[in-house]
C-alpha atoms as one frame of an Amber mdcrd trajectory, in Angstrom:
protein
  -3.960  34.535  42.832  -3.871  31.543  45.128  -7.137  30.677  43.678  -6.308
  31.394  40.149  -3.404  29.180  40.106  -5.093  26.366  41.600  -7.665  25.400
  38.452  -4.556  26.222  36.139  -2.773  23.035  37.769  -5.973  20.926  38.008
  -6.013  21.221  34.230  -2.332  20.693  33.564  -2.687  17.480  35.960  -5.543
  16.238  33.738  -4.272  16.784  30.466  -0.734  15.280  31.385  -2.656  12.466
  33.069  -4.771  12.264  29.661  -1.286  12.179  27.942  -0.446   9.437  30.330
  -3.096   7.259  29.670  -2.878   8.023  26.048   0.743   6.775  25.994   0.204
   3.452  28.182  -2.585   2.669  26.088  -0.741   3.108  22.612   1.970   0.900
  24.191  -0.111  -1.730  25.809  -1.889  -1.830  21.922   1.441  -2.526  20.727
   2.414  -5.370  22.545  -0.577  -6.552  22.238  -0.215  -6.072  18.385   3.092
  -8.213  18.380   2.410 -10.768  20.960  -1.276 -11.734  19.919  -1.688 -10.489
  16.290   1.431 -11.245  15.228   1.714  -7.905  13.814   5.403  -6.536  12.389
   6.907  -2.933  12.060   7.729  -2.408   8.498  11.042  -4.117   7.490  12.129
  -3.629   3.931  13.736  -7.127   3.338  14.674  -5.637  -0.453  16.680  -2.440
   0.088  16.818   0.297  -2.221  19.324   0.103  -5.216  20.268   3.676  -7.366
  20.400   2.427 -10.244  17.425  -0.714 -10.764  15.456   0.667  -7.959  15.308
  -2.641  -6.134  18.219  -5.094  -4.940  18.221  -8.599  -3.779  15.732 -10.098
  -0.910  16.805 -10.822   2.367  14.709 -12.623   4.551  14.375 -11.665   7.971
  17.236  -8.956   7.958  16.410  -5.709  10.070  16.443  -2.327   8.345  19.792
  -1.337  10.211  21.536  -3.894   8.508  20.596  -3.175   4.962  23.359  -0.772
   4.236  25.709  -3.943   4.834  24.700  -6.251   2.079  26.451  -6.831  -1.325
  25.691  -3.662  -3.437  24.769  -1.642  -0.367  26.468   1.448   0.190  28.868
   0.221   2.185  30.235  -2.143   0.077  30.210   0.869  -2.377  32.819   2.740
  -0.357  29.968   4.945   1.399  30.440   5.383   5.222  28.270   5.721   7.961
  27.911   9.142   9.932  25.844  10.497  12.075  22.990  11.928   9.733  24.072
  10.287   6.615  25.931   8.073   4.739  29.030   9.894   2.761  32.233   9.148
   0.399  35.450   9.492   1.456  37.898  10.829  -1.049  40.731   8.577   0.779
  38.609   5.676  -0.078  39.998   3.495  -2.474  37.905   4.480  -5.967  36.435
   1.992  -8.190  38.054   1.218 -11.790  34.722   0.751 -13.297  31.000   1.523
 -13.226  30.608  -2.716 -13.119  30.701  -2.614  -9.340  27.264  -0.893  -9.159
  26.010  -4.218 -10.519  28.335  -6.571  -8.404  25.346  -7.384  -6.526  23.898
  -9.211  -9.195  26.280 -11.903  -8.804  25.975 -12.515  -5.167  22.366 -14.215
  -4.917  22.350 -17.426  -2.864  22.158 -19.524  -6.234  25.196 -17.454  -8.136
  28.181 -20.039  -8.241  30.239 -17.351  -8.966  30.801 -13.634  -7.674  31.567
 -10.962  -9.561  35.291 -11.020  -8.803  35.509 -14.694  -9.839  34.027 -13.975
 -13.196  36.480 -11.040 -13.419  39.330 -13.094 -12.709  38.121 -16.390 -15.224
  37.364 -13.317 -17.618  40.868 -12.396 -17.898  43.206 -15.419 -16.438  41.157
 -17.639 -19.749  40.824 -16.017 -22.667  39.813 -18.796 -24.743  37.267 -20.009
 -22.364  33.698 -20.429 -23.119  31.311 -17.598 -21.038  27.692 -17.602 -20.799
  26.181 -14.663 -18.729  22.548 -15.425 -17.444  20.276 -12.627 -16.837  16.196
 -12.607 -15.901  14.169 -13.244 -12.583  13.773 -15.586  -9.996  13.397 -18.438
 -12.405  16.516 -17.250 -14.628  18.137 -17.489 -10.787  17.315 -21.043 -10.108
  15.714 -19.699  -6.938  13.151 -22.258  -6.397  16.070 -25.107  -6.128  16.948
 -26.329  -2.600  20.944 -26.297  -3.135  22.855 -24.409  -5.931  24.028 -27.624
  -7.586  20.274 -28.466  -8.224  19.298 -25.162 -10.487  19.197 -25.366 -14.187
  22.338 -23.012 -14.866  24.450 -25.576 -12.700  22.994 -28.202 -14.634  23.143
 -26.569 -18.086  26.986 -25.789 -17.024  27.724 -29.167 -17.063  25.713 -30.268
 -20.218  27.770 -27.677 -21.753  30.849 -29.072 -20.946  30.375 -32.680 -22.011
  29.061 -31.590 -25.131  31.474 -29.113 -25.833  34.508 -31.612 -24.328  36.077
 -29.075 -22.388  36.236 -27.917 -19.133  36.516 -24.260 -19.597  32.870 -23.770
 -19.790  31.049 -21.227 -17.184  27.667 -20.157 -16.755  27.460 -16.956 -15.171
  24.017 -16.054 -13.462  23.581 -12.208 -12.666  19.275 -12.618 -12.429  17.767
 -11.225  -9.773  14.027 -11.711  -8.224  11.744  -9.465  -9.184  13.663  -7.878
 -12.043  11.691  -7.049 -15.082  12.903  -6.504 -18.878  13.701  -2.957 -18.082
  15.998  -3.449 -15.498  17.609  -6.595 -17.516  18.318  -4.450 -19.799  20.403
  -2.102 -17.653  21.705  -5.220 -16.456  23.206  -6.417 -19.339  24.614  -2.722
 -20.630  25.985  -2.204 -17.050  27.050  -5.843 -16.015  27.644  -7.663 -18.954
  28.481  -5.692 -22.124  31.673  -4.646 -20.279  32.720  -8.129 -19.675  33.477
 -10.740 -22.167  30.709 -13.070 -22.981  30.197 -15.804 -25.598  26.353 -16.205
 -25.229  24.147 -13.763 -23.095  20.886 -15.891 -21.892  17.924 -13.958 -20.831
  15.069 -16.324 -18.779  12.090 -13.972 -18.412   9.020 -12.855 -19.365   6.591
 -13.752 -16.295   7.504 -10.730 -14.361   6.499  -8.111 -16.788   3.201 -10.051
 -17.125   2.688 -10.275 -13.433   4.169  -7.302 -12.002   1.588  -4.580 -12.529
  -1.023  -6.939 -10.894   0.895  -7.310  -8.159   2.400  -4.252  -7.172   0.231
  -1.770  -8.715   2.826  -0.322 -11.028   2.809   1.057 -14.534   3.633  -1.706
 -17.414   7.548  -2.366 -17.587   7.916  -0.617 -14.261   9.835  -2.361 -11.280
   7.820  -3.592  -8.898   9.073  -1.145  -6.114   8.573   1.891  -7.987   5.337
   2.875  -6.555   7.059   2.098  -3.100   9.735   4.020  -3.174   7.990   7.150
  -4.486   5.398   6.966  -1.445   8.609   6.276   0.375  10.295  10.045  -0.790
   7.363  11.959  -1.851   4.806  11.426   0.764   4.443  12.378   4.230   7.855
  10.982   5.966   6.264  10.546   9.541   4.070   7.707   8.639   6.786   6.093
   7.257   8.953   6.102  10.070   6.172   5.243  12.359   5.446   2.306  10.423
   9.061   1.206  10.932   8.409   1.448  14.627   4.829   0.456  14.886   3.295
  -2.765  13.987   0.015  -0.830  14.456   1.273   1.768  11.746   2.851  -0.820
   9.383  -0.527  -2.622   9.312  -2.715   0.532   8.665  -0.124   1.138   5.512
  -0.317  -2.261   4.553  -3.790  -2.531   4.514  -3.924   0.276   2.335  -1.861
  -0.696  -0.234  -3.115  -4.285  -0.536  -6.394  -2.530  -1.093  -5.245  -0.246
  -3.757  -3.289  -3.433  -5.626  -6.752  -5.324  -4.984  -8.662  -2.769  -6.790
  -5.957  -2.634  -9.583  -6.463  -6.413  -9.971  -9.987  -6.617  -9.773  -9.866
  -4.258 -12.746  -7.635  -6.067 -14.945  -9.331  -9.173 -14.521 -12.961  -7.942
 -14.723 -12.780  -5.107 -17.296 -11.956  -6.093 -20.690 -10.799  -2.621 -22.620
  -8.709  -1.975 -19.048  -7.127  -5.188 -19.346  -6.572  -4.791 -23.213  -4.705
  -1.402 -23.034  -2.841  -2.779 -20.145  -1.779  -5.959 -21.676  -1.245  -4.414
 -24.715   1.523  -1.948 -23.187   2.924  -4.703 -21.026   3.853  -6.460 -23.918
   4.932  -3.855 -26.157   7.065  -2.596 -23.611   8.818  -6.026 -22.939   9.217
  -6.657 -26.539  10.805  -3.105 -27.255  13.390  -3.537 -24.368  13.976  -7.335
 -25.594  14.376  -6.210 -28.952  16.942  -3.079 -28.013  19.034  -5.813 -26.453
  18.957  -8.094 -29.228  20.072  -5.532 -31.833  22.584  -4.195 -29.466  23.843
  -7.799 -29.232  23.650  -8.093 -32.878  26.104  -5.286 -33.600  28.565  -6.002
 -31.327  28.445  -9.818 -33.222  27.590 -11.484 -29.789  25.341 -14.115 -29.401
  22.048 -13.659 -27.616  18.758 -15.643 -26.513  15.983 -14.749 -24.913  13.989
 -17.410 -23.659  10.106 -16.697 -22.599   9.437 -18.887 -19.341   6.662 -20.849
 -18.759   3.557 -20.263 -16.217   1.701 -22.774 -14.419  -1.459 -21.263 -15.108
  -1.008 -21.373 -18.678   0.109 -24.687 -18.647  -2.896 -25.566 -17.091  -5.215
 -23.783 -19.303  -3.378 -26.087 -22.050  -3.688 -29.232 -20.252  -7.391 -28.274
 -19.151  -6.852 -27.713 -15.508  -7.989 -24.588 -13.495  -5.135 -22.645 -11.992
  -4.920 -19.128 -11.375  -2.142 -16.953 -10.910  -2.075 -13.133  -9.428  -4.580
 -12.721 -12.301  -7.139 -15.144 -13.054  -6.036 -17.900 -15.398  -8.239 -16.333
 -18.540  -6.055 -13.396 -18.332  -3.019 -15.255 -18.004  -3.635 -17.339 -20.936
  -4.658 -14.128 -23.030  -1.939 -11.954 -21.878   0.989 -14.639 -22.731  -0.692
 -15.728 -26.337  -0.817 -11.690 -27.034   3.169 -11.682 -25.789   4.154 -14.911
 -27.972   2.517 -13.165 -30.969   4.715 -10.030 -30.527   7.593 -12.057 -30.355
   6.736 -13.805 -33.678   6.277 -10.867 -35.118   9.853  -9.258 -34.103  12.658
  -8.877 -36.271  14.771 -10.777 -34.045  11.870 -13.847 -33.504  14.891 -16.180
 -34.213  16.617 -15.217 -31.083  13.857 -16.024 -28.744  12.892 -19.575 -27.113
   9.521 -20.469 -26.343   9.912 -22.187 -22.868   6.251 -21.968 -22.456   5.486
 -25.416 -23.457   8.149 -27.626 -21.932   5.702 -28.813 -19.296   2.727 -29.310
 -21.057   2.581 -33.212 -21.374   1.484 -35.466 -19.198   2.352 -35.295 -15.564
   4.669 -32.214 -15.923   2.377 -29.554 -14.401   3.729 -30.912 -10.950   7.033
 -29.830 -12.115   6.043 -26.412 -10.903   7.329 -25.564  -7.376   4.342 -22.820
  -7.274   2.830 -20.517 -10.110   6.089 -19.958 -11.910   9.182 -21.573 -10.298
  10.010 -25.135 -11.229  10.911 -27.539  -8.975  13.949 -29.889  -8.932  12.725
 -31.890 -11.663  11.496 -28.995 -13.402  15.156 -27.353 -13.321  16.614 -30.112
 -14.959  13.943 -30.277 -17.766  14.460 -26.274 -18.364  17.994 -27.159 -18.630
  17.949 -29.927 -20.994  15.457 -27.474 -23.292  18.176 -24.764 -23.219  20.718
 -26.905 -24.081  20.062 -27.012 -27.746  19.597 -23.551 -28.511  22.694 -22.457
 -26.589  25.115 -24.869 -28.180  23.605 -23.985 -31.786  24.211 -20.188 -30.642
  27.632 -20.940 -29.594  28.729 -23.150 -32.485  27.530 -20.386 -34.982  29.832
 -17.612 -33.359  33.055 -17.455 -35.350  35.018 -14.484 -33.573  36.098 -15.131
 -30.210  35.428 -12.244 -28.019  38.425  -9.811 -27.384  39.885  -9.222 -23.890
  37.727  -6.371 -22.060  39.412  -3.306 -21.581  38.703  -4.295 -17.406  41.415
  -6.657 -18.095  44.084  -4.595 -19.471  43.636  -1.893 -16.351  44.688  -4.639
 -14.136  47.997  -5.702 -15.959
């Protein structure tokens, strides 16, 4: 009996020692990866948003803090429990579904949050209220300070030209949004409120996000990621949140897929034409639907197609690639503008793609799409005339929204 037990104990010790060595090696490898190679664990930065798929970007915020950001579950009244987030019936309920969109007005360059917008809307029934929707360019993302944003300047210009101080430009744009998300934002955040003018500034994200994230034309850029997290093996995603090595492996696979997607778009004419047609069809469909809804409401709405450095550089005879090659960017923008020109609402579109086409104005881009300080001022000036014309063309004052009567 003693002789039979000894080999078993030896095997147990060998297995234990091997597992111990593997564990120590894994810990050592993880320390080396983080310390010497600056690898990081998976940090989401941009929280999941139940209606819009993606929320605002939160730089250097750990995952465990994301539930507490504006628009996160805690802000919506859900409470953390041991295994989940739950709504308690004793919690004060919302009076409107617009609370799902309040985070749109909480980005770093928004000068009025949702509560301030509601207060102004209800307290100043005669005020001129301009709502801005779109992506990061619409936010004024690249401005160092909020007063330097194009929408802050536009508000000042409108006040000067209209000779009144009760003119407000509210900004509900969100970085990374595409036109389908902006359409949702219009119907959920703006339509229930009062708006004298709704101004969309967009186009670039619809054009580039499929190549940026390998998603279908028109889809939010995080949609593939969310599908992967929900429907794939949950263990690898859990491990990536705790292991820099696992995260790097996951990231490399994703980057490889995106690179192949871009290669096809850049090199295969047939693939590009098919994708470009879908991208531009979906964009114009979404914007035409919104413009039709605005028309039915008797509400002035404008869609400004934003510039892109690669396209501007091409017109100036200078090379400048983007997520896609300059050739492809020029082709898809030309197709987009062609479909805009054929739109039944073409008079409501503003072509901003040429505002940086002259002289040294290419330098007014801070990067591939965002304008710098001087570029923000040029953009505001370009939007002033059409905004004034739209406001002056409106013959009726929008009625006080129902949400104001609920507070009476």
